[in-house]
């Protein structure tokens, strides 16, 4: 009997939830499309994935869930390829997966659940993703996600700790904490614990956890406790990905962001002063409505001012129903041009940063199929085949501007907490996936593959059963 196929588009949270869905979907000829709704383009990509899935498995039951299905269930139910539509709450319910209703989508804004069904292990990933928060109480003018995810709600620390401990017992040596608005963790729980306090408790109660990583953070909510953990705790990986979006104060105001440009620059300066090996990643939008050349130049300069070596860059894409979609638009070709300028600037900075890592000693989490992985600050490294899921000590021997090349120092796994703080250490590369994309390219093919990687949709991630 065919195994369920899970197609996960969008954020790390979708990846975490897709592993839970894998267990709930059971055995059978089923394809689950866990959709994304962050832009109109993301919705279009979801529809393409559905059509491809039907073409690939014509006899399968196709179930669509995720944010796009939550926001507009009728449009997906009307697709001839779709058999069932489940909302973001229903996809967590075992009862929903055994029901016969064609459409099961409830009111997400009334959702209050805080301990979703979670997978025991991540069979296809070397690292595990743990959802600790869902929903968002903020209303950025370009974003529709609160209407797909609901209001902010947090998973109690005890449930998180138990889950992380189970993942470590199952063999995972790195865990990533995820959420829609991760740094808003806690106010809805008794005692209003912070994200920093949650991290402290995980590290205390799961001493066998070797590597803890955090997904995207909102800089205005990084308090002193979390800052200390990011800069002083060796088991917390030196990689901070910030939701910056723009580098011009007026554009940030029109986005309804809660920070100013100077706040971002000052935060990064503090982080890198306290822990120089921290690699900074950021989300940036090019061509937001009303953005002129001077405003765009501020965002371009932010890449250097914040030492962004791992940038997620998007040309602005309208999302129906958002305030930004009604603002005076920048022409689409100009948005794409500006995005290309930002990507090139980020690539230059990243290449220089990777060159600076040559000769250092790093610990790397080995990912599938065994000849690649990410060092603590999330730069991707390639090496001879090692045991998938292990943490190995390597020496960085070279770089092609996008990926590091490394040689194992010994066959024995690196010890927990053994991050080399005196080696200049680490940084980021692939945004969400630790599923290997294929064999190492030959030198003649590397430039072509790098160009293809730049053109990939940054919001999509597929995991197969």
PDB file of N, CA and C in Angstrom, residues 39-41 284-291 293 296 313-319 324-343:
ATOM      1  N   UNK A  39       1.494  35.092   0.314  1.00  0.00           N
ATOM      2  CA  UNK A  39       1.292  36.002  -0.811  1.00  0.00           C
ATOM      3  C   UNK A  39       0.341  35.347  -1.798  1.00  0.00           C
ATOM      4  N   UNK A  40      -0.143  36.138  -2.766  1.00  0.00           N
ATOM      5  CA  UNK A  40      -0.931  35.554  -3.851  1.00  0.00           C
ATOM      6  C   UNK A  40      -0.113  34.509  -4.603  1.00  0.00           C
ATOM      7  N   UNK A  41       1.188  34.757  -4.718  1.00  0.00           N
ATOM      8  CA  UNK A  41       2.055  33.789  -5.383  1.00  0.00           C
ATOM      9  C   UNK A  41       2.133  32.475  -4.639  1.00  0.00           C
ATOM     10  N   UNK A 284      13.617  40.367   3.993  1.00  0.00           N
ATOM     11  CA  UNK A 284      13.558  41.706   3.400  1.00  0.00           C
ATOM     12  C   UNK A 284      12.591  41.697   2.227  1.00  0.00           C
ATOM     13  N   UNK A 285      11.774  42.738   2.140  1.00  0.00           N
ATOM     14  CA  UNK A 285      10.809  42.889   1.047  1.00  0.00           C
ATOM     15  C   UNK A 285      11.269  44.028   0.142  1.00  0.00           C
ATOM     16  N   UNK A 286      11.350  43.759  -1.148  1.00  0.00           N
ATOM     17  CA  UNK A 286      11.743  44.775  -2.130  1.00  0.00           C
ATOM     18  C   UNK A 286      10.511  45.293  -2.865  1.00  0.00           C
ATOM     19  N   UNK A 287      10.428  46.610  -3.008  1.00  0.00           N
ATOM     20  CA  UNK A 287       9.342  47.192  -3.793  1.00  0.00           C
ATOM     21  C   UNK A 287       8.015  47.255  -3.071  1.00  0.00           C
ATOM     22  N   UNK A 288       8.044  47.427  -1.751  1.00  0.00           N
ATOM     23  CA  UNK A 288       6.800  47.628  -1.017  1.00  0.00           C
ATOM     24  C   UNK A 288       6.099  48.878  -1.547  1.00  0.00           C
ATOM     25  N   UNK A 289       4.762  48.917  -1.529  1.00  0.00           N
ATOM     26  CA  UNK A 289       4.042  50.091  -2.049  1.00  0.00           C
ATOM     27  C   UNK A 289       4.595  51.401  -1.481  1.00  0.00           C
ATOM     28  N   UNK A 290       4.726  52.385  -2.352  1.00  0.00           N
ATOM     29  CA  UNK A 290       5.227  53.752  -2.099  1.00  0.00           C
ATOM     30  C   UNK A 290       6.740  53.809  -1.966  1.00  0.00           C
ATOM     31  N   UNK A 291       7.447  52.709  -2.045  1.00  0.00           N
ATOM     32  CA  UNK A 291       8.904  52.728  -1.901  1.00  0.00           C
ATOM     33  C   UNK A 291       9.542  53.409  -3.101  1.00  0.00           C
ATOM     34  N   UNK A 293      13.320  55.278  -4.778  1.00  0.00           N
ATOM     35  CA  UNK A 293      14.707  54.837  -4.871  1.00  0.00           C
ATOM     36  C   UNK A 293      15.492  55.118  -3.595  1.00  0.00           C
ATOM     37  N   UNK A 296      14.475  52.568  -1.044  1.00  0.00           N
ATOM     38  CA  UNK A 296      15.080  51.285  -1.393  1.00  0.00           C
ATOM     39  C   UNK A 296      16.563  51.275  -1.045  1.00  0.00           C
ATOM     40  N   UNK A 313      14.943  37.189   0.616  1.00  0.00           N
ATOM     41  CA  UNK A 313      14.535  38.409  -0.083  1.00  0.00           C
ATOM     42  C   UNK A 313      13.365  38.102  -0.999  1.00  0.00           C
ATOM     43  N   UNK A 314      12.325  38.917  -0.910  1.00  0.00           N
ATOM     44  CA  UNK A 314      11.113  38.729  -1.685  1.00  0.00           C
ATOM     45  C   UNK A 314      10.742  40.030  -2.380  1.00  0.00           C
ATOM     46  N   UNK A 315      10.445  39.991  -3.669  1.00  0.00           N
ATOM     47  CA  UNK A 315       9.766  41.152  -4.250  1.00  0.00           C
ATOM     48  C   UNK A 315       8.363  41.222  -3.657  1.00  0.00           C
ATOM     49  N   UNK A 316       7.908  42.412  -3.324  1.00  0.00           N
ATOM     50  CA  UNK A 316       6.586  42.538  -2.720  1.00  0.00           C
ATOM     51  C   UNK A 316       5.528  41.904  -3.621  1.00  0.00           C
ATOM     52  N   UNK A 317       4.633  41.144  -2.998  1.00  0.00           N
ATOM     53  CA  UNK A 317       3.531  40.510  -3.716  1.00  0.00           C
ATOM     54  C   UNK A 317       2.244  40.833  -2.986  1.00  0.00           C
ATOM     55  N   UNK A 318       1.285  41.407  -3.689  1.00  0.00           N
ATOM     56  CA  UNK A 318       0.013  41.762  -3.071  1.00  0.00           C
ATOM     57  C   UNK A 318      -0.673  40.529  -2.492  1.00  0.00           C
ATOM     58  N   UNK A 319      -1.329  40.745  -1.375  1.00  0.00           N
ATOM     59  CA  UNK A 319      -2.183  39.701  -0.816  1.00  0.00           C
ATOM     60  C   UNK A 319      -3.564  40.295  -0.648  1.00  0.00           C
ATOM     61  N   UNK A 324      -1.986  46.874   2.583  1.00  0.00           N
ATOM     62  CA  UNK A 324      -0.921  47.219   1.637  1.00  0.00           C
ATOM     63  C   UNK A 324      -1.359  47.039   0.191  1.00  0.00           C
ATOM     64  N   UNK A 325      -2.261  46.100  -0.051  1.00  0.00           N
ATOM     65  CA  UNK A 325      -2.724  45.853  -1.423  1.00  0.00           C
ATOM     66  C   UNK A 325      -3.492  47.044  -1.984  1.00  0.00           C
ATOM     67  N   UNK A 326      -3.925  47.953  -1.116  1.00  0.00           N
ATOM     68  CA  UNK A 326      -4.656  49.143  -1.564  1.00  0.00           C
ATOM     69  C   UNK A 326      -3.757  50.377  -1.672  1.00  0.00           C
ATOM     70  N   UNK A 327      -2.491  50.242  -1.324  1.00  0.00           N
ATOM     71  CA  UNK A 327      -1.557  51.363  -1.391  1.00  0.00           C
ATOM     72  C   UNK A 327      -1.000  51.510  -2.809  1.00  0.00           C
ATOM     73  N   UNK A 328      -0.494  52.711  -3.175  1.00  0.00           N
ATOM     74  CA  UNK A 328       0.106  52.903  -4.499  1.00  0.00           C
ATOM     75  C   UNK A 328       1.250  51.930  -4.738  1.00  0.00           C
ATOM     76  N   UNK A 329       1.151  51.178  -5.814  1.00  0.00           N
ATOM     77  CA  UNK A 329       2.061  50.060  -6.048  1.00  0.00           C
ATOM     78  C   UNK A 329       3.300  50.470  -6.837  1.00  0.00           C
ATOM     79  N   UNK A 330       4.402  49.821  -6.527  1.00  0.00           N
ATOM     80  CA  UNK A 330       5.604  49.876  -7.352  1.00  0.00           C
ATOM     81  C   UNK A 330       5.409  48.896  -8.504  1.00  0.00           C
ATOM     82  N   UNK A 331       5.740  49.273  -9.744  1.00  0.00           N
ATOM     83  CA  UNK A 331       5.566  48.332 -10.862  1.00  0.00           C
ATOM     84  C   UNK A 331       6.279  47.006 -10.609  1.00  0.00           C
ATOM     85  N   UNK A 332       5.651  45.931 -11.029  1.00  0.00           N
ATOM     86  CA  UNK A 332       6.198  44.596 -10.768  1.00  0.00           C
ATOM     87  C   UNK A 332       7.624  44.429 -11.299  1.00  0.00           C
ATOM     88  N   UNK A 333       7.937  44.859 -12.543  1.00  0.00           N
ATOM     89  CA  UNK A 333       9.329  44.697 -13.011  1.00  0.00           C
ATOM     90  C   UNK A 333      10.331  45.419 -12.111  1.00  0.00           C
ATOM     91  N   UNK A 334       9.926  46.571 -11.565  1.00  0.00           N
ATOM     92  CA  UNK A 334      10.836  47.301 -10.689  1.00  0.00           C
ATOM     93  C   UNK A 334      11.006  46.568  -9.355  1.00  0.00           C
ATOM     94  N   UNK A 335       9.959  45.965  -8.857  1.00  0.00           N
ATOM     95  CA  UNK A 335      10.093  45.160  -7.641  1.00  0.00           C
ATOM     96  C   UNK A 335      11.104  44.038  -7.852  1.00  0.00           C
ATOM     97  N   UNK A 336      10.987  43.363  -8.984  1.00  0.00           N
ATOM     98  CA  UNK A 336      11.886  42.255  -9.276  1.00  0.00           C
ATOM     99  C   UNK A 336      13.325  42.738  -9.432  1.00  0.00           C
ATOM    100  N   UNK A 337      13.504  43.918 -10.065  1.00  0.00           N
ATOM    101  CA  UNK A 337      14.853  44.462 -10.213  1.00  0.00           C
ATOM    102  C   UNK A 337      15.461  44.761  -8.852  1.00  0.00           C
ATOM    103  N   UNK A 338      14.674  45.383  -7.983  1.00  0.00           N
ATOM    104  CA  UNK A 338      15.188  45.720  -6.664  1.00  0.00           C
ATOM    105  C   UNK A 338      15.503  44.459  -5.853  1.00  0.00           C
ATOM    106  N   UNK A 339      14.667  43.449  -5.983  1.00  0.00           N
ATOM    107  CA  UNK A 339      14.949  42.188  -5.287  1.00  0.00           C
ATOM    108  C   UNK A 339      16.260  41.584  -5.775  1.00  0.00           C
ATOM    109  N   UNK A 340      16.511  41.669  -7.073  1.00  0.00           N
ATOM    110  CA  UNK A 340      17.754  41.133  -7.631  1.00  0.00           C
ATOM    111  C   UNK A 340      18.959  41.904  -7.099  1.00  0.00           C
ATOM    112  N   UNK A 341      18.820  43.209  -6.958  1.00  0.00           N
ATOM    113  CA  UNK A 341      19.905  44.020  -6.403  1.00  0.00           C
ATOM    114  C   UNK A 341      20.202  43.598  -4.963  1.00  0.00           C
ATOM    115  N   UNK A 342      19.154  43.397  -4.174  1.00  0.00           N
ATOM    116  CA  UNK A 342      19.342  42.968  -2.793  1.00  0.00           C
ATOM    117  C   UNK A 342      19.995  41.588  -2.726  1.00  0.00           C
ATOM    118  N   UNK A 343      19.550  40.673  -3.581  1.00  0.00           N
ATOM    119  CA  UNK A 343      20.124  39.325  -3.568  1.00  0.00           C
ATOM    120  C   UNK A 343      21.607  39.357  -3.923  1.00  0.00           C
TER     121      UNK A 343
END
